[in-house]
Coordinates of C-alpha atoms and ligand atoms in Angstrom, one line a residue:
M24 CA 18.1 10.4 -5.2
R25 CA 14.8 11.3 -3.4
K26 CA 13.3 8.2 -1.9
V27 CA 9.6 7.7 -1.3
I28 CA 8.0 4.9 0.8
T29 CA 4.4 3.7 1.1
Y30 CA 2.8 0.6 2.7
G31 CA -0.3 -1.5 2.0
T32 CA -1.9 -4.8 1.3
F33 CA -2.6 -4.1 -2.5
D34 CA -4.9 -7.1 -2.8
L35 CA -6.9 -7.5 -6.1
L36 CA -4.8 -4.7 -7.5
H37 CA -6.9 -1.9 -9.0
Y38 CA -6.6 1.5 -10.5
G39 CA -7.1 3.2 -7.1
H40 CA -3.8 1.5 -6.0
I41 CA -2.2 2.5 -9.3
N42 CA -3.2 6.2 -8.9
L43 CA -1.7 6.2 -5.4
L44 CA 1.6 4.5 -6.6
K45 CA 1.8 6.9 -9.6
K46 CA 1.4 10.0 -7.4
A47 CA 3.8 8.6 -4.8
K48 CA 6.5 8.1 -7.4
E49 CA 5.9 11.7 -8.7
L50 CA 7.1 12.9 -5.3
G51 CA 10.6 11.5 -5.8
D52 CA 12.9 9.3 -7.9
Y53 CA 12.7 5.9 -6.2
L54 CA 9.5 4.3 -4.7
I55 CA 9.7 1.6 -2.1
V56 CA 6.5 -0.3 -1.2
G57 CA 6.2 -2.1 2.1
L58 CA 3.8 -4.9 1.2
S59 CA 1.8 -6.4 4.0
T60 CA 2.7 -10.1 4.5
N61 CA -0.1 -12.7 4.8
K62 CA 0.6 -12.9 8.5
F63 CA 0.5 -9.1 9.0
N64 CA -2.8 -9.0 7.1
E65 CA -4.3 -11.4 9.7
I66 CA -3.2 -8.9 12.3
K67 CA -4.8 -6.1 10.2
G68 CA -7.9 -8.2 10.0
K69 CA -7.7 -8.4 6.2
K70 CA -8.4 -11.6 4.3
C71 CA -6.4 -11.6 1.1
Y72 CA -7.4 -13.1 -2.2
F73 CA -3.8 -13.2 -3.4
P74 CA -1.0 -14.4 -1.2
Y75 CA 2.1 -12.2 -0.6
E76 CA 4.3 -13.7 -3.4
E77 CA 1.6 -13.0 -6.0
R78 CA 0.8 -9.5 -4.7
K79 CA 4.6 -8.8 -4.7
K80 CA 4.9 -10.0 -8.4
L81 CA 2.0 -7.7 -9.4
L82 CA 3.6 -4.7 -7.6
E83 CA 7.1 -5.4 -9.1
A84 CA 5.5 -5.3 -12.6
I85 CA 4.3 -1.7 -12.0
R86 CA 6.6 0.9 -13.7
Y87 CA 6.3 3.3 -10.7
V88 CA 7.6 0.7 -8.1
D89 CA 11.3 0.3 -7.6
L90 CA 11.5 -2.0 -4.6
V91 CA 9.0 -4.1 -2.7
I92 CA 9.8 -5.1 0.9
P93 CA 7.7 -7.1 3.4
E94 CA 5.6 -5.2 5.9
E95 CA 5.4 -7.5 8.9
N96 CA 4.3 -5.2 11.7
W97 CA 3.1 -1.7 12.6
E98 CA 6.4 -0.8 14.2
Q99 CA 8.9 -1.2 11.3
K100 CA 8.3 2.1 9.5
V101 CA 11.0 4.1 11.5
K102 CA 13.6 1.4 10.9
D103 CA 12.7 1.2 7.2
I104 CA 12.9 5.0 6.8
K105 CA 16.3 5.1 8.5
E106 CA 17.6 1.9 6.7
F107 CA 16.6 3.1 3.2
K108 CA 17.2 6.8 3.9
V109 CA 13.7 7.7 2.9
D110 CA 12.8 11.3 2.2
V111 CA 9.0 11.0 1.9
F112 CA 6.4 8.7 3.5
V113 CA 3.2 8.6 1.6
M114 CA -0.2 7.1 2.4
G115 CA -3.8 7.5 1.1
N116 CA -5.7 10.1 3.1
D117 CA -7.8 7.4 4.8
W118 CA -4.8 7.3 7.0
K119 CA -4.6 11.1 7.5
G120 CA -2.9 11.9 10.7
K121 CA -2.2 8.3 11.7
F122 CA 1.5 8.5 10.8
D123 CA 2.4 12.1 11.7
F124 CA 4.9 10.8 14.3
L125 CA 7.1 10.0 11.3
K126 CA 7.5 13.7 10.6
Q127 CA 10.6 13.7 12.8
Y128 CA 12.3 11.3 10.3
C129 CA 10.9 12.4 6.9
E130 CA 8.2 14.3 5.0
V131 CA 4.7 12.8 5.6
I132 CA 2.2 13.2 2.8
Y133 CA -1.4 11.9 2.6
L134 CA -2.7 11.7 -0.9
P135 CA -6.4 11.7 -1.9
R136 CA -7.8 8.2 -2.3
T137 CA -9.6 7.2 -5.5
P138 CA -13.1 7.3 -3.9
E139 CA -15.2 5.0 -5.9
I140 CA -13.1 1.8 -5.9
S141 CA -11.8 -0.5 -3.2
T142 CA -10.9 -4.2 -2.9
T143 CA -13.9 -4.6 -0.6
K144 CA -16.3 -3.1 -3.2
I145 CA -14.9 -5.4 -5.9
K146 CA -15.6 -8.4 -3.7
Q147 CA -19.1 -7.2 -2.8
D148 CA -20.0 -6.5 -6.4
L149 CA -18.7 -9.8 -7.6
S150 CA -20.7 -11.7 -5.0
L151 CA -23.8 -9.7 -5.8
N152 CA -23.4 -10.6 -9.5
E153 CA -23.0 -14.2 -8.5
I154 CA -26.2 -14.2 -6.5
A155 CA -28.1 -12.4 -9.4
A156 CA -26.7 -15.0 -11.9
T157 CA -28.0 -17.9 -9.8
K158 CA -31.5 -16.5 -9.5
Ligands
C2G209 N1 -5.9 3.5 -1.9 C1 -6.3 4.6 -2.7 N2 -7.5 4.5 -3.3 C2 -8.3 3.4 -3.2 C3 -7.8 2.3 -2.5 C4 -6.6 2.4 -1.8 O1 -5.6 5.6 -2.8 N3 -9.5 3.4 -3.9 C5 -4.6 3.6 -1.3 C6 -4.7 3.5 0.2 O2 -5.0 4.7 0.8 C7 -3.3 3.0 0.6 C8 -2.9 2.2 -0.6 O3 -3.7 2.5 -1.6 O4 -2.4 4.1 0.8 C9 -3.0 0.7 -0.3 O5 -4.3 0.4 0.2 P1 -4.6 -0.9 1.0 O6 -4.0 -2.1 0.3 O7 -6.0 -0.9 1.4 O8 -3.6 -0.6 2.3 P2 -4.0 -0.7 3.8 O9 -4.7 -2.0 4.1 O10 -4.7 0.6 4.1 O11 -2.6 -0.8 4.5 O12 0.9 0.3 7.4 C10 0.0 0.8 6.5 C11 -1.0 -0.3 6.1 O13 -0.2 -1.5 5.6 C12 -1.9 0.2 5.0

């Protein structure tokens, strides 16, 4: 069984995330997602709308996702890759090159992001609509 792993916050889940997870799953037979905990998001400087448990529930409902594990720090990837006998590490290409050190443990693949959508854009658009509505 060819195992794939990817990591992320996946807040306000949108089709850019789904595209990534679909393509990641197509690279193997079993997809593990390291989901950033609330605490790790603070370290990453990300303010989440949904807490970890809710983001985990959403990911577990996606047909491409086989297992969700907590991502608590930057350093756990090597341990995870060894522990789960991962064959392929996948990230969106906004991370291109950042995880090449994992090439000694498994394949490292950066997939194209879905350019026009992001959690930040969703939040910005919603707040702009809010402002327009109150004018
Ligand atoms: N993504 C994408 N297209 C988008 C938005 C996100 O392909 N429009 C991808 C990102 O490239 C990433 C994954 O979806 O591979 C999750 O995105 P985020 O939740 O923003 O993850 P990030 O905060 O980048 O955390 O240790 C790695 C970090 O936890 C990655």
